[in-house]
Short mmCIF file of N, CA and C and ligand atoms in Angstrom, two decimals:
data_model
loop_
_atom_site.label_atom_id
_atom_site.label_comp_id
_atom_site.label_asym_id
_atom_site.label_seq_id
_atom_site.Cartn_x
_atom_site.Cartn_y
_atom_site.Cartn_z
N MET A 1399 26.53 17.62 -6.46
CA MET A 1399 28.00 16.75 -6.40
C MET A 1399 27.75 16.17 -5.66
N ALA A 1400 28.81 15.13 -5.17
CA ALA A 1400 29.07 13.77 -4.42
C ALA A 1400 29.89 13.31 -4.33
N ILE A 1401 30.82 13.05 -3.23
CA ILE A 1401 32.16 12.04 -3.66
C ILE A 1401 31.57 11.14 -2.76
N ARG A 1402 32.05 9.72 -3.49
CA ARG A 1402 31.72 8.62 -2.75
C ARG A 1402 32.89 7.80 -2.07
N GLN A 1403 33.26 6.87 -1.51
CA GLN A 1403 33.89 6.53 -0.60
C GLN A 1403 34.60 5.30 -1.93
N ILE A 1404 35.73 5.44 -1.93
CA ILE A 1404 36.66 4.30 -2.86
C ILE A 1404 36.46 3.69 -2.13
N ARG A 1405 36.31 1.88 -2.78
CA ARG A 1405 36.49 0.85 -2.39
C ARG A 1405 37.67 0.29 -2.04
N THR A 1406 38.58 0.18 -1.61
CA THR A 1406 40.32 -1.07 -1.93
C THR A 1406 40.54 -2.14 -1.85
N ILE A 1407 41.27 -2.43 -1.91
CA ILE A 1407 41.90 -3.78 -2.20
C ILE A 1407 41.68 -4.65 -0.88
N GLY A 1408 40.98 -6.12 -0.78
CA GLY A 1408 41.02 -6.44 0.52
C GLY A 1408 39.00 -6.02 0.82
N ASP A 1409 38.57 -5.66 0.07
CA ASP A 1409 37.40 -5.62 -0.08
C ASP A 1409 36.64 -6.15 -1.10
N ASP A 1410 35.37 -7.53 -0.29
CA ASP A 1410 34.92 -8.23 -1.20
C ASP A 1410 33.92 -7.90 -2.46
N ILE A 1411 34.26 -6.60 -2.35
CA ILE A 1411 32.40 -5.75 -3.40
C ILE A 1411 33.65 -5.93 -4.76
N LEU A 1412 35.00 -5.31 -4.70
CA LEU A 1412 35.42 -5.01 -6.39
C LEU A 1412 36.52 -6.75 -6.47
N THR A 1413 35.86 -7.98 -5.65
CA THR A 1413 35.91 -9.45 -6.72
C THR A 1413 34.57 -9.70 -7.11
N LYS A 1414 33.41 -8.70 -7.51
CA LYS A 1414 32.15 -9.85 -7.73
C LYS A 1414 31.91 -9.73 -9.58
N ARG A 1415 31.10 -10.20 -9.76
CA ARG A 1415 30.53 -9.53 -11.11
C ARG A 1415 29.35 -9.03 -10.86
N CYS A 1416 29.45 -7.95 -11.33
CA CYS A 1416 28.47 -6.51 -11.74
C CYS A 1416 27.48 -7.45 -12.80
N LYS A 1417 26.36 -6.49 -12.20
CA LYS A 1417 24.92 -7.29 -13.13
C LYS A 1417 24.74 -5.61 -14.21
N GLU A 1418 24.33 -6.18 -15.46
CA GLU A 1418 23.58 -4.90 -16.65
C GLU A 1418 22.86 -4.26 -15.91
N VAL A 1419 23.02 -2.57 -16.57
CA VAL A 1419 21.68 -2.42 -16.08
C VAL A 1419 20.74 -1.98 -17.30
N LYS A 1420 19.39 -2.54 -16.43
CA LYS A 1420 18.48 -2.26 -17.22
C LYS A 1420 17.56 -1.18 -18.08
N THR A 1421 17.75 0.03 -17.21
CA THR A 1421 17.12 1.19 -17.54
C THR A 1421 18.27 2.40 -16.35
N VAL A 1422 18.10 3.09 -16.92
CA VAL A 1422 18.43 4.39 -16.51
C VAL A 1422 17.95 5.17 -16.11
N ASN A 1423 17.61 5.03 -14.46
CA ASN A 1423 16.53 6.20 -13.64
C ASN A 1423 17.40 7.10 -13.34
N ASP A 1424 16.60 7.24 -12.47
CA ASP A 1424 17.41 8.17 -11.83
C ASP A 1424 18.57 8.63 -10.58
N ARG A 1425 18.16 7.16 -10.20
CA ARG A 1425 19.48 6.87 -9.08
C ARG A 1425 20.79 6.04 -10.05
N ILE A 1426 20.24 5.87 -11.30
CA ILE A 1426 22.03 5.31 -11.94
C ILE A 1426 22.47 6.61 -12.30
N LYS A 1427 21.35 8.22 -12.88
CA LYS A 1427 22.07 9.18 -13.17
C LYS A 1427 22.82 9.71 -12.17
N ILE A 1428 22.65 9.84 -10.77
CA ILE A 1428 23.14 10.32 -9.78
C ILE A 1428 24.04 10.04 -9.61
N LEU A 1429 24.42 8.20 -9.85
CA LEU A 1429 25.93 8.09 -9.58
C LEU A 1429 26.54 7.91 -10.74
N ILE A 1430 26.34 7.92 -11.59
CA ILE A 1430 27.42 8.54 -13.08
C ILE A 1430 27.62 9.66 -12.36
N GLU A 1431 26.87 10.75 -12.33
CA GLU A 1431 27.55 12.31 -12.10
C GLU A 1431 28.86 11.70 -10.46
N ASP A 1432 28.27 10.79 -9.46
CA ASP A 1432 29.01 11.40 -8.90
C ASP A 1432 30.02 10.03 -8.75
N MET A 1433 29.75 8.96 -9.99
CA MET A 1433 31.42 8.68 -9.83
C MET A 1433 32.13 9.05 -11.27
N LEU A 1434 31.75 9.76 -11.56
CA LEU A 1434 32.44 11.60 -12.52
C LEU A 1434 33.37 12.15 -11.14
N ASP A 1435 32.74 12.38 -10.41
CA ASP A 1435 33.39 13.83 -9.48
C ASP A 1435 33.89 13.09 -8.55
N THR A 1436 33.91 11.19 -7.92
CA THR A 1436 34.46 11.37 -7.28
C THR A 1436 35.82 10.56 -7.79
N MET A 1437 35.79 10.35 -9.57
CA MET A 1437 37.23 9.95 -10.19
C MET A 1437 38.09 11.17 -10.56
N TYR A 1438 37.50 12.30 -10.70
CA TYR A 1438 38.05 13.72 -10.82
C TYR A 1438 39.09 14.26 -8.91
N GLU A 1439 37.97 13.99 -8.20
CA GLU A 1439 38.40 14.37 -6.88
C GLU A 1439 39.44 13.58 -7.18
N ALA A 1440 39.54 11.61 -7.33
CA ALA A 1440 41.01 11.48 -6.47
C ALA A 1440 41.84 11.58 -8.16
N ASN A 1441 41.96 12.61 -8.12
CA ASN A 1441 42.99 12.68 -9.91
C ASN A 1441 43.17 11.34 -10.73
N GLY A 1442 41.94 10.83 -10.63
CA GLY A 1442 41.68 9.39 -11.36
C GLY A 1442 41.72 9.52 -13.12
N VAL A 1443 41.53 8.31 -14.11
CA VAL A 1443 41.44 8.52 -14.95
C VAL A 1443 40.67 7.87 -15.77
N GLY A 1444 39.75 7.58 -14.49
CA GLY A 1444 38.84 5.70 -14.22
C GLY A 1444 38.65 5.49 -13.13
N LEU A 1445 36.96 4.85 -13.70
CA LEU A 1445 36.43 4.76 -12.07
C LEU A 1445 35.32 3.93 -12.96
N ALA A 1446 35.12 2.38 -12.30
CA ALA A 1446 34.13 1.64 -12.23
C ALA A 1446 33.15 1.74 -10.72
N ALA A 1447 32.09 1.64 -11.75
CA ALA A 1447 30.56 1.49 -10.15
C ALA A 1447 30.80 0.64 -9.05
N PRO A 1448 31.47 -0.86 -8.78
CA PRO A 1448 31.88 -1.18 -7.67
C PRO A 1448 32.90 -0.83 -7.28
N GLN A 1449 33.67 -0.15 -8.04
CA GLN A 1449 34.70 0.53 -6.82
C GLN A 1449 33.83 1.66 -5.90
N VAL A 1450 33.18 2.04 -6.27
CA VAL A 1450 32.01 2.65 -5.47
C VAL A 1450 31.20 1.85 -4.80
N GLY A 1451 31.02 0.51 -4.62
CA GLY A 1451 30.27 -0.49 -4.04
C GLY A 1451 29.16 -0.51 -4.60
N ILE A 1452 28.96 0.16 -5.94
CA ILE A 1452 27.61 -0.75 -6.80
C ILE A 1452 27.69 -0.97 -7.24
N LEU A 1453 27.45 -3.09 -7.33
CA LEU A 1453 26.97 -3.88 -8.41
C LEU A 1453 26.79 -3.71 -9.79
N LYS A 1454 27.11 -2.96 -10.10
CA LYS A 1454 26.46 -2.69 -11.90
C LYS A 1454 27.57 -2.05 -13.16
N ARG A 1455 27.58 -2.22 -13.85
CA ARG A 1455 28.12 -2.48 -15.58
C ARG A 1455 28.30 -1.35 -16.04
N ILE A 1456 28.92 -0.12 -15.00
CA ILE A 1456 28.93 1.25 -15.47
C ILE A 1456 30.22 1.18 -15.33
N VAL A 1457 31.18 2.23 -16.34
CA VAL A 1457 32.52 2.74 -16.09
C VAL A 1457 32.35 4.34 -16.25
N VAL A 1458 32.58 5.62 -16.13
CA VAL A 1458 33.35 6.50 -16.43
C VAL A 1458 34.60 6.46 -17.09
N ILE A 1459 35.12 7.09 -17.77
CA ILE A 1459 36.24 7.42 -18.03
C ILE A 1459 37.17 8.82 -18.93
N ASP A 1460 38.32 8.74 -18.12
CA ASP A 1460 38.75 10.53 -18.80
C ASP A 1460 40.08 10.16 -19.09
N VAL A 1461 40.41 10.46 -20.33
CA VAL A 1461 42.16 10.05 -20.30
C VAL A 1461 42.99 11.64 -20.49
N GLY A 1462 41.30 12.30 -20.52
CA GLY A 1462 42.02 14.11 -20.91
C GLY A 1462 41.93 14.19 -22.61
N ASP A 1463 41.62 13.24 -23.28
CA ASP A 1463 41.36 14.25 -24.55
C ASP A 1463 40.18 14.71 -24.72
N GLU A 1464 39.97 14.95 -26.39
CA GLU A 1464 39.22 16.05 -26.44
C GLU A 1464 37.33 15.43 -26.18
N ASN A 1465 37.39 14.50 -26.54
CA ASN A 1465 35.74 13.20 -26.44
C ASN A 1465 35.10 13.40 -24.94
N GLY A 1466 36.14 12.92 -24.21
CA GLY A 1466 35.70 12.81 -23.51
C GLY A 1466 35.43 13.65 -21.99
N PRO A 1467 34.47 13.57 -21.05
CA PRO A 1467 34.57 11.71 -20.62
C PRO A 1467 33.73 11.04 -21.42
N TYR A 1468 34.38 9.45 -20.95
CA TYR A 1468 33.28 8.66 -21.17
C TYR A 1468 32.59 7.91 -20.50
N VAL A 1469 31.47 7.44 -20.51
CA VAL A 1469 30.06 6.49 -19.83
C VAL A 1469 29.77 5.70 -20.61
N LEU A 1470 30.29 4.21 -19.96
CA LEU A 1470 29.77 3.84 -20.48
C LEU A 1470 29.19 2.52 -19.68
N ILE A 1471 27.83 2.44 -20.44
CA ILE A 1471 26.67 1.45 -19.67
C ILE A 1471 27.13 -0.10 -20.39
N ASN A 1472 26.85 -0.91 -19.57
CA ASN A 1472 26.95 -2.33 -20.06
C ASN A 1472 27.99 -2.54 -20.81
N PRO A 1473 29.68 -2.04 -21.24
CA PRO A 1473 30.46 -2.67 -22.37
C PRO A 1473 30.73 -3.96 -21.91
N VAL A 1474 31.18 -4.27 -23.98
CA VAL A 1474 31.19 -5.62 -24.14
C VAL A 1474 32.57 -5.08 -25.24
N ILE A 1475 34.37 -5.65 -24.90
CA ILE A 1475 34.85 -5.98 -25.61
C ILE A 1475 34.44 -6.10 -26.62
N LEU A 1476 34.39 -5.36 -28.41
CA LEU A 1476 34.12 -6.30 -29.26
C LEU A 1476 35.88 -7.29 -29.81
N GLU A 1477 36.83 -6.01 -30.35
CA GLU A 1477 37.99 -6.31 -30.78
C GLU A 1477 39.38 -6.30 -29.15
N THR A 1478 40.14 -6.10 -29.84
CA THR A 1478 41.22 -5.95 -29.05
C THR A 1478 42.19 -5.82 -30.27
N ASP A 1479 43.94 -5.51 -30.14
CA ASP A 1479 44.70 -5.53 -31.27
C ASP A 1479 46.01 -5.13 -30.15
N GLY A 1480 47.19 -5.68 -30.75
CA GLY A 1480 48.05 -5.27 -30.67
C GLY A 1480 48.10 -5.50 -28.51
N SER A 1481 49.71 -4.56 -28.35
CA SER A 1481 49.90 -4.67 -27.15
C SER A 1481 50.30 -3.88 -26.24
N GLN A 1482 50.36 -3.59 -25.31
CA GLN A 1482 51.19 -1.94 -24.62
C GLN A 1482 51.69 -2.92 -23.42
N THR A 1483 52.22 -2.33 -22.96
CA THR A 1483 53.60 -2.36 -21.62
C THR A 1483 53.71 -1.70 -20.83
N GLY A 1484 52.80 -1.87 -19.44
CA GLY A 1484 53.87 -0.29 -18.98
C GLY A 1484 53.16 0.18 -17.37
N SER A 1485 53.48 0.77 -17.19
CA SER A 1485 52.76 0.78 -15.43
C SER A 1485 51.21 1.37 -15.93
N GLU A 1486 50.99 0.36 -14.13
CA GLU A 1486 49.47 0.73 -14.59
C GLU A 1486 48.96 1.33 -12.69
N GLY A 1487 48.10 1.79 -12.40
CA GLY A 1487 47.62 1.97 -10.76
C GLY A 1487 46.11 1.91 -10.91
N CYS A 1488 45.16 1.80 -9.83
CA CYS A 1488 43.87 1.98 -9.76
C CYS A 1488 43.86 2.61 -8.14
N LEU A 1489 42.60 3.42 -8.17
CA LEU A 1489 42.54 4.69 -7.11
C LEU A 1489 41.93 3.49 -6.21
N SER A 1490 41.71 1.44 -6.53
CA SER A 1490 40.68 0.53 -5.51
C SER A 1490 42.59 -0.35 -5.18
N VAL A 1491 43.65 0.28 -5.23
CA VAL A 1491 45.06 0.22 -4.54
C VAL A 1491 45.76 1.25 -4.35
N PRO A 1492 45.85 2.21 -3.43
CA PRO A 1492 46.74 3.71 -3.34
C PRO A 1492 48.14 3.10 -3.27
N GLY A 1493 48.62 4.10 -3.80
CA GLY A 1493 50.18 3.94 -3.55
C GLY A 1493 50.39 3.12 -4.66
N LYS A 1494 50.30 1.90 -4.71
CA LYS A 1494 50.82 1.03 -5.44
C LYS A 1494 51.03 1.45 -7.40
N ALA A 1495 52.04 1.04 -7.80
CA ALA A 1495 51.98 0.57 -9.24
C ALA A 1495 53.12 -0.41 -10.00
N GLY A 1496 52.06 -0.83 -11.14
CA GLY A 1496 53.08 -2.26 -11.60
C GLY A 1496 53.02 -2.30 -12.96
N ILE A 1497 53.24 -3.12 -13.36
CA ILE A 1497 53.67 -3.50 -14.86
C ILE A 1497 52.82 -4.43 -15.42
N VAL A 1498 51.99 -4.24 -16.41
CA VAL A 1498 50.59 -4.58 -17.17
C VAL A 1498 50.12 -4.93 -18.67
N THR A 1499 50.70 -5.85 -19.00
CA THR A 1499 50.36 -6.33 -20.67
C THR A 1499 48.95 -6.33 -20.89
N ARG A 1500 48.72 -5.04 -21.60
CA ARG A 1500 47.16 -4.64 -21.92
C ARG A 1500 47.41 -4.74 -23.53
N PRO A 1501 45.91 -4.63 -24.37
CA PRO A 1501 45.82 -4.33 -25.70
C PRO A 1501 46.04 -3.16 -26.27
N ASN A 1502 47.17 -2.59 -27.27
CA ASN A 1502 47.04 -1.43 -27.81
C ASN A 1502 46.34 -1.24 -28.49
N TYR A 1503 44.76 -1.48 -28.56
CA TYR A 1503 43.64 -1.23 -29.48
C TYR A 1503 42.60 -1.77 -29.07
N VAL A 1504 41.47 -0.97 -28.59
CA VAL A 1504 40.04 -1.90 -28.02
C VAL A 1504 39.09 -1.23 -28.69
N LYS A 1505 38.03 -1.69 -29.09
CA LYS A 1505 36.76 -1.55 -29.76
C LYS A 1505 35.75 -2.34 -28.45
N VAL A 1506 35.18 -0.85 -27.81
CA VAL A 1506 33.71 -2.04 -27.36
C VAL A 1506 32.62 -1.27 -27.36
N LYS A 1507 31.94 -1.81 -27.33
CA LYS A 1507 30.13 -1.79 -27.69
C LYS A 1507 29.67 -1.23 -26.24
N ALA A 1508 28.91 0.02 -25.97
CA ALA A 1508 28.66 -0.27 -25.02
C ALA A 1508 26.91 1.00 -25.10
N TYR A 1509 26.28 1.04 -24.22
CA TYR A 1509 25.23 1.92 -23.89
C TYR A 1509 25.59 3.70 -23.24
N ASP A 1510 25.02 4.44 -23.72
CA ASP A 1510 24.85 5.97 -22.94
C ASP A 1510 24.17 6.30 -21.97
N GLU A 1511 23.48 7.37 -21.23
CA GLU A 1511 22.66 7.49 -20.44
C GLU A 1511 21.38 7.84 -20.96
N GLU A 1512 20.98 7.68 -22.26
CA GLU A 1512 19.62 8.08 -22.78
C GLU A 1512 19.46 6.10 -23.28
N MET A 1513 20.08 5.01 -23.03
CA MET A 1513 20.39 3.36 -23.40
C MET A 1513 20.87 3.48 -24.78
N ASN A 1514 21.14 4.89 -25.91
CA ASN A 1514 21.71 4.89 -26.12
C ASN A 1514 22.46 3.78 -27.28
N GLU A 1515 22.91 2.73 -27.99
CA GLU A 1515 24.01 1.83 -28.41
C GLU A 1515 25.49 2.56 -28.64
N PHE A 1516 26.43 2.55 -28.67
CA PHE A 1516 27.35 3.07 -29.18
C PHE A 1516 28.95 2.28 -29.65
N ILE A 1517 29.84 2.81 -30.88
CA ILE A 1517 31.26 2.25 -30.10
C ILE A 1517 32.12 3.11 -29.78
N LEU A 1518 32.62 2.27 -29.51
CA LEU A 1518 33.91 3.48 -29.54
C LEU A 1518 35.55 2.60 -29.13
N GLU A 1519 36.37 3.34 -29.88
CA GLU A 1519 37.74 3.12 -30.05
C GLU A 1519 38.63 3.76 -29.52
N GLY A 1520 39.24 3.10 -28.70
CA GLY A 1520 40.90 3.70 -28.23
C GLY A 1520 42.22 2.95 -28.70
N THR A 1521 42.79 3.49 -28.59
CA THR A 1521 44.47 2.90 -28.80
C THR A 1521 45.22 3.69 -27.13
N GLU A 1522 46.52 2.64 -27.48
CA GLU A 1522 47.11 3.60 -25.80
C GLU A 1522 46.79 3.50 -24.64
N LEU A 1523 46.68 5.03 -24.35
CA LEU A 1523 45.99 4.99 -22.59
C LEU A 1523 44.59 5.04 -22.23
N LEU A 1524 43.83 4.88 -23.86
CA LEU A 1524 42.21 5.18 -23.41
C LEU A 1524 42.32 2.99 -23.54
N ALA A 1525 42.50 2.48 -24.52
CA ALA A 1525 43.11 1.44 -24.56
C ALA A 1525 43.16 0.41 -23.25
N ARG A 1526 44.02 0.55 -22.59
CA ARG A 1526 44.23 0.28 -21.20
C ARG A 1526 43.30 0.64 -20.17
N CYS A 1527 42.83 1.57 -20.52
CA CYS A 1527 41.64 2.29 -19.14
C CYS A 1527 40.63 1.64 -19.80
N ILE A 1528 40.03 1.45 -20.66
CA ILE A 1528 38.85 0.76 -21.05
C ILE A 1528 39.02 -0.83 -20.65
N SER A 1529 40.27 -1.44 -20.82
CA SER A 1529 40.83 -2.69 -20.41
C SER A 1529 40.57 -3.03 -19.14
N HIS A 1530 41.04 -1.78 -18.14
CA HIS A 1530 41.35 -2.73 -16.96
C HIS A 1530 39.76 -1.71 -16.23
N GLU A 1531 39.82 -0.67 -16.71
CA GLU A 1531 37.96 -0.84 -16.01
C GLU A 1531 36.82 -1.68 -16.27
N CYS A 1532 36.54 -2.23 -17.89
CA CYS A 1532 35.70 -3.77 -18.01
C CYS A 1532 36.75 -4.67 -17.11
N ASP A 1533 37.78 -4.92 -16.91
CA ASP A 1533 38.02 -5.93 -15.89
C ASP A 1533 37.22 -5.81 -14.35
N HIS A 1534 37.24 -4.04 -13.75
CA HIS A 1534 36.52 -4.66 -12.59
C HIS A 1534 34.96 -4.88 -12.75
N LEU A 1535 34.91 -4.20 -13.50
CA LEU A 1535 33.28 -5.18 -13.66
C LEU A 1535 32.66 -6.56 -14.06
N ASP A 1536 34.18 -7.53 -13.93
CA ASP A 1536 34.24 -8.79 -13.80
C ASP A 1536 34.98 -9.20 -12.46
N GLY A 1537 35.24 -8.45 -11.71
CA GLY A 1537 35.31 -8.36 -10.59
C GLY A 1537 37.15 -8.68 -10.11
N GLU A 1538 37.82 -8.43 -11.59
CA GLU A 1538 39.39 -8.46 -11.71
C GLU A 1538 40.18 -7.31 -11.40
N LEU A 1539 41.12 -7.60 -10.32
CA LEU A 1539 41.97 -5.99 -10.10
C LEU A 1539 42.95 -6.56 -11.27
N TYR A 1540 43.51 -5.39 -11.19
CA TYR A 1540 45.09 -5.57 -12.29
C TYR A 1540 46.36 -6.44 -11.53
N VAL A 1541 46.31 -6.36 -9.78
CA VAL A 1541 47.45 -6.82 -9.24
C VAL A 1541 47.14 -8.69 -9.87
N ASP A 1542 46.41 -9.02 -10.06
CA ASP A 1542 46.35 -10.48 -10.45
C ASP A 1542 46.96 -10.17 -11.80
N LYS A 1543 46.88 -9.23 -12.33
CA LYS A 1543 48.17 -9.10 -14.18
C LYS A 1543 49.61 -8.52 -14.15
N VAL A 1544 50.06 -8.36 -12.82
CA VAL A 1544 50.73 -7.18 -12.91
C VAL A 1544 52.11 -8.46 -13.28
N GLU A 1545 53.23 -8.16 -13.74
CA GLU A 1545 54.55 -8.47 -13.72
C GLU A 1545 55.61 -8.25 -13.91
N GLY A 1546 55.84 -8.71 -12.38
CA GLY A 1546 56.88 -8.42 -11.57
C GLY A 1546 55.95 -8.41 -9.76
N GLU A 1547 56.79 -6.91 -9.35
CA GLU A 1547 56.75 -6.83 -8.30
C GLU A 1547 55.59 -5.85 -8.32
N LEU A 1548 54.25 -5.44 -6.73
CA LEU A 1548 53.58 -3.90 -7.20
C LEU A 1548 54.99 -3.31 -6.59
N GLN A 1549 54.71 -2.36 -6.79
CA GLN A 1549 55.50 -1.48 -6.53
C GLN A 1549 54.91 0.03 -5.79
N ASP A 1550 55.54 0.77 -4.30
CA ASP A 1550 55.42 1.72 -3.69
C ASP A 1550 55.20 2.99 -4.52
N VAL A 1551 53.97 3.44 -4.51
CA VAL A 1551 54.32 5.19 -5.42
C VAL A 1551 55.01 5.92 -4.52
N THR A 1552 55.44 6.23 -4.20
CA THR A 1552 56.17 7.40 -3.41
C THR A 1552 55.44 8.99 -3.15
N TYR A 1553 55.25 9.33 -4.32
CA TYR A 1553 54.49 10.39 -4.21
C TYR A 1553 53.23 10.23 -4.24
N ASP A 1554 52.42 11.40 -3.56
CA ASP A 1554 50.55 11.02 -3.07
C ASP A 1554 50.07 11.18 -4.07
N ASP A 1555 50.17 11.98 -4.95
CA ASP A 1555 49.45 12.54 -6.09
C ASP A 1555 49.73 12.22 -7.20
N TYR A 1556 49.87 11.16 -7.52
CA TYR A 1556 49.88 10.64 -9.13
C TYR A 1556 48.50 9.84 -9.23
N GLU A 1557 48.69 10.03 -10.26
CA GLU A 1557 47.53 9.85 -11.17
C GLU A 1557 47.51 8.03 -12.11
N ASP A 1558 45.64 7.93 -11.56
CA ASP A 1558 45.53 6.13 -12.24
C ASP A 1558 46.72 6.00 -13.66
N TYR A 1559 47.47 5.76 -13.67
CA TYR A 1559 47.57 5.10 -14.94
C TYR A 1559 49.29 5.70 -15.48
N GLU A 1560 49.19 6.60 -15.02
CA GLU A 1560 50.63 7.68 -14.66
C GLU A 1560 51.54 7.44 -15.15
N ASP A 1561 52.78 7.61 -15.94
CA ASP A 1561 53.82 6.84 -16.07
C ASP A 1561 55.15 7.42 -14.90
N PHE A 1562 55.49 7.30 -14.36
CA PHE A 1562 55.94 7.82 -13.38
C PHE A 1562 57.67 7.10 -13.30
N GLU A 1563 58.22 7.54 -12.43
CA GLU A 1563 60.55 7.25 -13.26
C GLU A 1563 60.85 6.33 -11.74
N GLU A 1564 61.39 5.23 -12.47
CA GLU A 1564 61.50 3.98 -11.20
C GLU A 1564 62.34 4.40 -10.66
N GLU A 1565 62.25 4.46 -8.88
CA GLU A 1565 63.54 4.90 -8.66
C GLU A 1565 64.81 4.49 -7.87
NI1 LIG B 2447 40.72 0.33 -11.53
#
């Protein structure tokens, strides 16, 4: 188990487009394990490879449902539907949160660690998370989609995307 350093806003790597994974070798397997460890350590519900400085199209997600955690390699969003507007945060933007509108349903195609293609469908928090993490792979941060001002999050142990009360 290894915790990797999470890159934060202002780091150029977060603005770059990530490359597709062609084969899942031992390095990629270790990267995925480390991404999961790093996400859990930081109390996040999702993490994308560029957030630990690796420009590859890999995301990990765990929203606490019975089917997670999800590892998505080369994810492609096939369909979206509806919309949800709510508070969102990002481990790369510590201490901040903002209101973002996302699809309420997302259908994504991705590859697992054996490079088998699969389909994942999510609603509500999972849909928000898939959308947010896939944005990272194209160098996009939620702060560019925030409606209104970014808010300071005053408690230090908040979870990614968790709803919290306004002060
Ligand atoms: Ni993020």
